[in-house]
Short mmCIF file of C-alpha atoms in Angstrom, two decimals:
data_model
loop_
_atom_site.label_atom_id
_atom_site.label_comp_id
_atom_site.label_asym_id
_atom_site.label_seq_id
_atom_site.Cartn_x
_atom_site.Cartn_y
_atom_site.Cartn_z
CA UNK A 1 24.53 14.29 4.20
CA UNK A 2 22.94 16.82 1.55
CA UNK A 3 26.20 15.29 -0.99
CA UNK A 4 24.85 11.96 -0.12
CA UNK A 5 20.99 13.21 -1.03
CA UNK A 6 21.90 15.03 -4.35
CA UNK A 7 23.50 11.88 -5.17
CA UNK A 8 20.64 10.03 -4.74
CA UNK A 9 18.26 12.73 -6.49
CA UNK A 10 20.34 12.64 -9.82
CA UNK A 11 21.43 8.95 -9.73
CA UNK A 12 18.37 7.50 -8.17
CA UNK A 13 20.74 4.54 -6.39
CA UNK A 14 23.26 4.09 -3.70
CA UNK A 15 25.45 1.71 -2.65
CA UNK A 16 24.38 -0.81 -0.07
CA UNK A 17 25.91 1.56 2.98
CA UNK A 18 25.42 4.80 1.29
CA UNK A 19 21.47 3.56 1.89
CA UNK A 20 22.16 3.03 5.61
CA UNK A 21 23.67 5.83 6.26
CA UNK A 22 20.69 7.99 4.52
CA UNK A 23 18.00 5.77 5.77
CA UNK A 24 19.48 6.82 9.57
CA UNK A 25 19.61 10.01 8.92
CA UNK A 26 18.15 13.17 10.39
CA UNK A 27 17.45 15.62 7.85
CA UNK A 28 14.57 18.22 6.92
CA UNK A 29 16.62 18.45 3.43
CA UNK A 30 15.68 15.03 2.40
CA UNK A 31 12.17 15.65 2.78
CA UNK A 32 12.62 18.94 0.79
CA UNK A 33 14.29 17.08 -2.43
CA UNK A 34 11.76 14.55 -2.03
CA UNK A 35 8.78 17.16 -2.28
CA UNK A 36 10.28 18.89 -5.20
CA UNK A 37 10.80 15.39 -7.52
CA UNK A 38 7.39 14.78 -6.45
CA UNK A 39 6.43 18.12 -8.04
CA UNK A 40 8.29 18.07 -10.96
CA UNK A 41 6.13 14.71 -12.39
CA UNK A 42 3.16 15.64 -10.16
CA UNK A 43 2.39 18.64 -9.11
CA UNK A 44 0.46 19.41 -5.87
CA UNK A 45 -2.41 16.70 -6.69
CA UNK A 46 -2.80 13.63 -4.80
CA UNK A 47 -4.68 10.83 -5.38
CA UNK A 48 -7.34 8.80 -3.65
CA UNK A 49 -8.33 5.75 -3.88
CA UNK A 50 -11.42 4.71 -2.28
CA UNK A 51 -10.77 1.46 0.51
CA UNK A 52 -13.08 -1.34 0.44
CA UNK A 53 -12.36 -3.95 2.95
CA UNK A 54 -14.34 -6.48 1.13
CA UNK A 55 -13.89 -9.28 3.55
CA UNK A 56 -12.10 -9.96 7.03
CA UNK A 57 -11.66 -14.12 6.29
CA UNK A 58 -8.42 -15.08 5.57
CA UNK A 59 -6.42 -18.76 5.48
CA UNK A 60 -3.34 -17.53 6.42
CA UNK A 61 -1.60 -17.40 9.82
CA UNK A 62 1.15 -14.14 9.56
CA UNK A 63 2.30 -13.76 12.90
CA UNK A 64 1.74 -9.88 12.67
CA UNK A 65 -1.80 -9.82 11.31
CA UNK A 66 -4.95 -9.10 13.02
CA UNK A 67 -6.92 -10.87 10.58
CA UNK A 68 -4.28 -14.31 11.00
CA UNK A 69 -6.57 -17.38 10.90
CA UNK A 70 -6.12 -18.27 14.41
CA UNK A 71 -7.10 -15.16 15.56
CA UNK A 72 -10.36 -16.75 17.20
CA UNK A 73 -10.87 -13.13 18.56
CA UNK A 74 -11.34 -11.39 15.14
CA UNK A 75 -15.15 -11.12 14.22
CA UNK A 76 -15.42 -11.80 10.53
CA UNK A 77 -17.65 -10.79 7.55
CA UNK A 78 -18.06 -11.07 3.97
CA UNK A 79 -19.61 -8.34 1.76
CA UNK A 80 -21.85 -8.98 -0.88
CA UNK A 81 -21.36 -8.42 -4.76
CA UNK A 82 -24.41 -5.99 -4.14
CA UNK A 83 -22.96 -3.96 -0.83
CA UNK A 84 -19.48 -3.92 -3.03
CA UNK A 85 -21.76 -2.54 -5.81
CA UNK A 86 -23.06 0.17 -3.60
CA UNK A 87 -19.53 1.47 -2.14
CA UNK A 88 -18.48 2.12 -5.34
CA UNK A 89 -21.55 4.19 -6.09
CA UNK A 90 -21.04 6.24 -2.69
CA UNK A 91 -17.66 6.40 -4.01
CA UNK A 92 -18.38 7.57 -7.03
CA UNK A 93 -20.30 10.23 -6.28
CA UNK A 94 -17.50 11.47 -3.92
CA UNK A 95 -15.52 12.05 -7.04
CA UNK A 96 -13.33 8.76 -6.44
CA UNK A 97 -11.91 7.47 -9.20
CA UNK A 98 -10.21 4.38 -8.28
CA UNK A 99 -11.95 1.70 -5.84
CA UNK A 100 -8.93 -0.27 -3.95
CA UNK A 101 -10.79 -4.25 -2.95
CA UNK A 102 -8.38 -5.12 -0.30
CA UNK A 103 -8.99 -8.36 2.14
CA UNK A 104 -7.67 -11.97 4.08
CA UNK A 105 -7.13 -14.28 1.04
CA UNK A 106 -10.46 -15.99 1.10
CA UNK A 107 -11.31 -19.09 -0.37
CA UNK A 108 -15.21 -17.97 -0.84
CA UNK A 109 -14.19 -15.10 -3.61
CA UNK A 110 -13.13 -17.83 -5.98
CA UNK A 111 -12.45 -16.31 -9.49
CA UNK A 112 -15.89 -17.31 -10.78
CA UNK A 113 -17.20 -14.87 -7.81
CA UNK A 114 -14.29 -12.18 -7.53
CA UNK A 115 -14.24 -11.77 -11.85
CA UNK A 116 -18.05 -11.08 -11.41
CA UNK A 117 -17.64 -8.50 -8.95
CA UNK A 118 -15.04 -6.60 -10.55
CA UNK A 119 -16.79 -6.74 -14.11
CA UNK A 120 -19.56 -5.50 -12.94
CA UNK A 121 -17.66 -2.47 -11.77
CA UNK A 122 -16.09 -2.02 -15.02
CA UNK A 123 -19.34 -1.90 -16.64
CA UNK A 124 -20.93 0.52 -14.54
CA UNK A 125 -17.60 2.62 -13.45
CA UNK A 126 -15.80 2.64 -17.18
CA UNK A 127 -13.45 5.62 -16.04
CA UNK A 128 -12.75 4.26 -13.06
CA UNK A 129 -9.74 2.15 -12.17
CA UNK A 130 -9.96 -0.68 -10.21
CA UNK A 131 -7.52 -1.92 -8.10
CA UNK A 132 -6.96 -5.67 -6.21
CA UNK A 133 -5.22 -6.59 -3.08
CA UNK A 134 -6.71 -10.20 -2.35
CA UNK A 135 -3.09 -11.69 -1.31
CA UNK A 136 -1.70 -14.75 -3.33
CA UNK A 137 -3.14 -16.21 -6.64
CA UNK A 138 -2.08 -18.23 -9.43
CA UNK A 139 -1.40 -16.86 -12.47
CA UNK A 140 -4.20 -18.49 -13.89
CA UNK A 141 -6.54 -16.33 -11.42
CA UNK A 142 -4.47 -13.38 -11.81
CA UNK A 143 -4.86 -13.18 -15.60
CA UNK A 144 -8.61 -13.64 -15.29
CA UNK A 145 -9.35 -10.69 -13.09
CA UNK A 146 -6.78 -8.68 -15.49
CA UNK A 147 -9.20 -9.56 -18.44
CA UNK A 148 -12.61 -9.08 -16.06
CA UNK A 149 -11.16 -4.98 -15.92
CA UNK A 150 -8.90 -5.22 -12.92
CA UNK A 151 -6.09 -2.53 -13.63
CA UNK A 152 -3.79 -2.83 -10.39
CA UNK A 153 -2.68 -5.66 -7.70
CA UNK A 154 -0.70 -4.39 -4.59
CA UNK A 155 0.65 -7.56 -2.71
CA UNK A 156 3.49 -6.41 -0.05
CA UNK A 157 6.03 -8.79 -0.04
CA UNK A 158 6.63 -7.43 3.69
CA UNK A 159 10.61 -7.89 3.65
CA UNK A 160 12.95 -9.54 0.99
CA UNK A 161 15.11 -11.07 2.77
CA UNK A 162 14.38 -15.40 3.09
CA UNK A 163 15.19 -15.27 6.93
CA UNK A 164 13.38 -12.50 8.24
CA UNK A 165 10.00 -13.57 5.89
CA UNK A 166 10.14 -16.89 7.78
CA UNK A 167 10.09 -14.96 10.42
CA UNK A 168 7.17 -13.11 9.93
CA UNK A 169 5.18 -15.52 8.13
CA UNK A 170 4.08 -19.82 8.93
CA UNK A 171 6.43 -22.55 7.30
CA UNK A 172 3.67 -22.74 4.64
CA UNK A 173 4.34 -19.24 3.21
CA UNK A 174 7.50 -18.53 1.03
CA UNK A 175 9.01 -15.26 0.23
CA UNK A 176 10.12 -17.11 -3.31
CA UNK A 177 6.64 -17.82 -3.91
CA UNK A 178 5.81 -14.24 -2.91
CA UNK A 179 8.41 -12.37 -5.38
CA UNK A 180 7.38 -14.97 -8.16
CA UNK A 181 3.31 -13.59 -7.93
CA UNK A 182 4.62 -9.52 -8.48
CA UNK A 183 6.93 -10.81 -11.10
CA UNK A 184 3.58 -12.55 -12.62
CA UNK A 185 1.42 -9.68 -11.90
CA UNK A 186 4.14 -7.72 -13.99
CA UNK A 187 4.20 -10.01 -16.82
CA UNK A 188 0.21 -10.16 -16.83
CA UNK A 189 -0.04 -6.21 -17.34
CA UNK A 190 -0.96 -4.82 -14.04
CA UNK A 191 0.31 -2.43 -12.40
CA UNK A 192 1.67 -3.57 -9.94
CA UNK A 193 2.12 -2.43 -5.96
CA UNK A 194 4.91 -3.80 -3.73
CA UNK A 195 5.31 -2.45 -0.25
CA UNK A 196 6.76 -3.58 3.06
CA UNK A 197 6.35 -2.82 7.31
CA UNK A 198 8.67 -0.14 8.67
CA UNK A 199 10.01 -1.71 12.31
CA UNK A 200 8.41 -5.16 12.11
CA UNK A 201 10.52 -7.64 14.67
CA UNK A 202 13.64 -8.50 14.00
CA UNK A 203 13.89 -5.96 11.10
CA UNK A 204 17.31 -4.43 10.46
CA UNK A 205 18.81 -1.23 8.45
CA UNK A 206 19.81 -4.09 5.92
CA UNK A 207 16.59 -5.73 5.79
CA UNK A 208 15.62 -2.33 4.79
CA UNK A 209 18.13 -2.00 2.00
CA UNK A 210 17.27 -5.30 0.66
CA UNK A 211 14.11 -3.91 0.62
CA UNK A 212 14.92 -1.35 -1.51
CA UNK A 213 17.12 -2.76 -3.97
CA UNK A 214 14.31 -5.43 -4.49
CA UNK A 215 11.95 -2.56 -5.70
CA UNK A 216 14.56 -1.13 -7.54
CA UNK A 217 14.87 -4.37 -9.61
CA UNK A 218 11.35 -5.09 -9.61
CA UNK A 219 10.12 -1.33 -10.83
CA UNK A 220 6.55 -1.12 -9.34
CA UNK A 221 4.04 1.22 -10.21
CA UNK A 222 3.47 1.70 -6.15
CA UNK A 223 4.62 1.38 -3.33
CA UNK A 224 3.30 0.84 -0.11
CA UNK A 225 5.50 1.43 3.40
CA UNK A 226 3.80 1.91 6.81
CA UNK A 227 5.29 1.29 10.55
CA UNK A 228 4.37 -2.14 12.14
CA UNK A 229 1.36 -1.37 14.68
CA UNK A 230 1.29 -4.60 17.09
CA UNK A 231 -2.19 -6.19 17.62
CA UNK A 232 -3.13 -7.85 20.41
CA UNK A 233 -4.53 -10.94 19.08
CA UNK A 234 -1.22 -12.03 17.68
CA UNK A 235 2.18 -13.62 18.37
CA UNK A 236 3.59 -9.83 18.26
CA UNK A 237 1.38 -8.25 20.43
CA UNK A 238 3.94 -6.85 23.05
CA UNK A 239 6.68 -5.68 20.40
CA UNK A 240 7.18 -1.87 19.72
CA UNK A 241 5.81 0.09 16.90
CA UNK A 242 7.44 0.96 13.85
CA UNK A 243 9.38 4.55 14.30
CA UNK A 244 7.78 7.74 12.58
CA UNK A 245 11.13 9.29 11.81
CA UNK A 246 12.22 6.02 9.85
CA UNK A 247 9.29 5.31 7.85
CA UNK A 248 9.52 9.04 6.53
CA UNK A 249 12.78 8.59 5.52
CA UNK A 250 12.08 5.52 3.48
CA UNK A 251 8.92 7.31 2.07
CA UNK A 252 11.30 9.95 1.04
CA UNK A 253 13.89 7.87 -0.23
CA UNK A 254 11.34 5.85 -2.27
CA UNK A 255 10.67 9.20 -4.03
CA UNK A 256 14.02 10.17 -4.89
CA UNK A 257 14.92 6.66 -5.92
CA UNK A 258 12.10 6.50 -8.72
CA UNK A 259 10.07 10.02 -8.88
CA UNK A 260 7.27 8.01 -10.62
CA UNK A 261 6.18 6.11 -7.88
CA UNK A 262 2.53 6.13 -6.67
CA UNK A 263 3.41 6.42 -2.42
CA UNK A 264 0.41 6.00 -0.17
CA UNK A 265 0.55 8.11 2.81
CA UNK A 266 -0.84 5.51 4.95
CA UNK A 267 -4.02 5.15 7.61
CA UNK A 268 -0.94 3.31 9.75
CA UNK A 269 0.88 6.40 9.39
CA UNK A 270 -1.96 8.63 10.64
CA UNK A 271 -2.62 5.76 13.60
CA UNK A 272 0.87 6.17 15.41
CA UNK A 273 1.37 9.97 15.30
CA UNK A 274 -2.04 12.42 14.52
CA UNK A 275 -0.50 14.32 11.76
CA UNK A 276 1.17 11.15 9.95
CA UNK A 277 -0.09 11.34 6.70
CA UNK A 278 0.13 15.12 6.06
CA UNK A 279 3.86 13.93 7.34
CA UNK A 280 3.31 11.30 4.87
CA UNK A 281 2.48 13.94 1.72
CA UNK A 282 5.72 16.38 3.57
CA UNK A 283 8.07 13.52 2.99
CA UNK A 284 6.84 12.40 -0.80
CA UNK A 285 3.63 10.48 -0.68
CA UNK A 286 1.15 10.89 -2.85
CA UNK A 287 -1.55 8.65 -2.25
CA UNK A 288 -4.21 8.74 0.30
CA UNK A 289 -6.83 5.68 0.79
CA UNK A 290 -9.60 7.19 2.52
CA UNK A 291 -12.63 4.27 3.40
CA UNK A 292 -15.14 3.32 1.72
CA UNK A 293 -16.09 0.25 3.41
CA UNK A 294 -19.36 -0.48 5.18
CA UNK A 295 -19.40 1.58 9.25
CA UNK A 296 -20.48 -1.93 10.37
CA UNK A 297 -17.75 -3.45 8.73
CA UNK A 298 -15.17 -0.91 9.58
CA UNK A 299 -14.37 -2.02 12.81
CA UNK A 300 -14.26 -5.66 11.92
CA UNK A 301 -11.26 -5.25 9.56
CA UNK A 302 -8.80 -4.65 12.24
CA UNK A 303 -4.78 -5.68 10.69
CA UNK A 304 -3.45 -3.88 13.93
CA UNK A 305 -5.01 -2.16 17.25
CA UNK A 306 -6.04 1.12 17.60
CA UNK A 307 -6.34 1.93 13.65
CA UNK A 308 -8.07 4.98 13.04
CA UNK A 309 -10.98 6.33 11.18
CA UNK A 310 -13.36 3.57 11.76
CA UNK A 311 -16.04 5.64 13.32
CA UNK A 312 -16.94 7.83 10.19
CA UNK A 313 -18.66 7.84 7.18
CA UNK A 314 -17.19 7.62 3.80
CA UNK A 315 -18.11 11.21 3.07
CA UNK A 316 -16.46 11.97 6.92
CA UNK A 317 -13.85 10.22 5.84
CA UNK A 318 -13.09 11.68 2.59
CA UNK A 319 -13.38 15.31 3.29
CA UNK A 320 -12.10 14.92 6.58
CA UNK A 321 -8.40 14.25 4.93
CA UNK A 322 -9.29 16.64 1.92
CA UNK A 323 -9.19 19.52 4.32
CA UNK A 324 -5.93 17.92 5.72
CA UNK A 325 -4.16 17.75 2.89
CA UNK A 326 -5.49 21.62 1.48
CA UNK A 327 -3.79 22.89 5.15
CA UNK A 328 -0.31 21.96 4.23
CA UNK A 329 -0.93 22.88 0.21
CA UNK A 330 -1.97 20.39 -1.39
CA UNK A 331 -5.12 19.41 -3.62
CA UNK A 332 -7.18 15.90 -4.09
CA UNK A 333 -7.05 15.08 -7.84
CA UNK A 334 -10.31 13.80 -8.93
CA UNK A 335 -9.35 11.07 -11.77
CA UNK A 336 -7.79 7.93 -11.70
CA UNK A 337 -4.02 8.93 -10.75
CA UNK A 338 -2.54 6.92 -12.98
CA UNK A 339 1.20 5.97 -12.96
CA UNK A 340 3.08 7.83 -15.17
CA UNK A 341 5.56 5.44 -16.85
CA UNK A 342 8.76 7.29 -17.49
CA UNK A 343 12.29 5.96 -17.07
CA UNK A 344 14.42 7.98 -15.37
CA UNK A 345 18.10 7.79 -16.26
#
């Protein structure tokens, strides 16, 4: 197994089974080689982005989703240009750099409204970055909130093989239509975030690999992996949760594929096992996205059951994983954590 790791550390690829067989693997050694590329383009620092779940509407109907449109149960909410306005100030003055506005795709923030919002935090946050994950646009829309300031668009496409997407996802929804938006967020100048579930039903090792040699080809600035959490408003409410011991291994293996990558050690992560994200940062992640959302809100913006951290504050929230994160070694960077665009051979 540590042949089949080097291998992967110098040549950043595998064959198709070579993948499988590291992606079921059991090893402390991955984790290790994964740490040290980390460190070598790095260093200890880890970046936050500060979380605003700007609103809990959304049109769509994803089987998996807690915010899915028939979800009658959900309670939803819209925030305001001005409460959006005022995160980003509490933000600010907890030394975040980058503000992440993440929600349902919802017809209300049209681009007249969502261009607004995020030129008004250009104006006032210059050295900030600003980062989008709204779901689905055109082009048209896409290129508009790139020249309103927007700097990065993270839009999962959630598995890349045809099959399982339908799967996943209402007849309406197409995984073609899906690649062709992060191909068009590439062309438009973002950078751009891909990112998929770890154990969502019917997944396989070779969804997985697909998975993987779809990021490979499509060379995103970040990458976002978490396990599948069930909710209980939705078709998949009695199906298992994504396993720990996977999702680090594809966190790892994410790292050692392109040492570049921005990897968010994900809130799911820190939802199915206490010490999940510091697992997270252990395995190669270097991202953390504490909340900067509204406490009222918090609890509104449910994707899954049981997610955690919607009881505290933003400065709770924020120094709560700081001190996390400074236990196993590691230090929040205050700046914007930019991806560092190197090619490595």
């Amino acid at each position: 197994m540590r042949d089949l790791i080097d291998k992967l550390t110098e040549r950043h690829t595998l064959s198709r089974d070579e993948f499988k067989t590291l992606l079921a693997c059991d090893s402390p050694y991955l984790y290790e080689r994964a740490r040290e590329a980390r460190r070598q383009v790095y260093g200890s620092r880890i970046f936050m982005r500060g979380l605003i779940e700007i609103t809990s509407y959304c049109k769509n109907n994803c089987y998996y989703c807690g915010l899915r449109r028939d979800n009658t149960n959900a309670e939803r909410y819209r925030l305001t240009g001005e409460q959006i306005l005022a995160c980003c100030k509490a933000g600010y003055d907890l030394d975040f750099r980058t503000f992440v506005l993440q929600g349902g795709e919802d017809d209300y923030f049209t681009d007249d409204v969502l261009a607004g919002i995020v030129r008004e935090i250009r104006t006032a946050y210059p050295d900030c970055a600003i980062s989008l994950s709204m779901g689905e646009r055109s082009y048209e829309s896409c290129r508009r909130l790139f020249d309103a300031g927007a700097d990065r668009y993270l839009l999962r496409h959630e598995t890349a093989d045809d099959a399982h997407y339908s799967a996943l996802h209402p007849p309406e929804m197409s995984l073609v239509n899906r690649k062709k938006c992060l191909w068009d967020l590439k062309k438009i100048g973002y950078q751009v975030g891909c990112g998929f579930m770890v154990g969502s039903p019917g997944q396989t090792l070779d969804h997985i690999v697909e998975d993987l040699l779809f990021i490979e080809e499509l060379k995103p600035a970040m990458v976002g992996v978490g396990p599948f959490i069930p909710h209980s408003s939705t078709p998949f409410a009695c199906e298992k949760p994504g396993s720990l011991r996977l999702t680090l291994n594809i966190l790892a293996i994410l790292r050692l594929m392109s040492p570049n990558l921005l990897i968010p050690a994900t809130t799911a992560l820190g939802t199915i096992d206490g010490a999940g994200r510091e697992l997270g940062v252990q395995a190669g992640a270097n991202v953390v996205m504490p909340n900067l959302s509204p406490a009222e809100a918090r609890k509104k913006y449910l994707l899954y059951d049981n997610k955690i951290c919607t009881d505290e504050s933003s400065a709770e929230c924020r120094f709560c994983i700081q001190n996390r994160l400074k236990s196993i070694g590691y230090e929040i960077a205050v700046s914007r954590g930019d991806y560092i665009s190197h090619e490595f051979a």
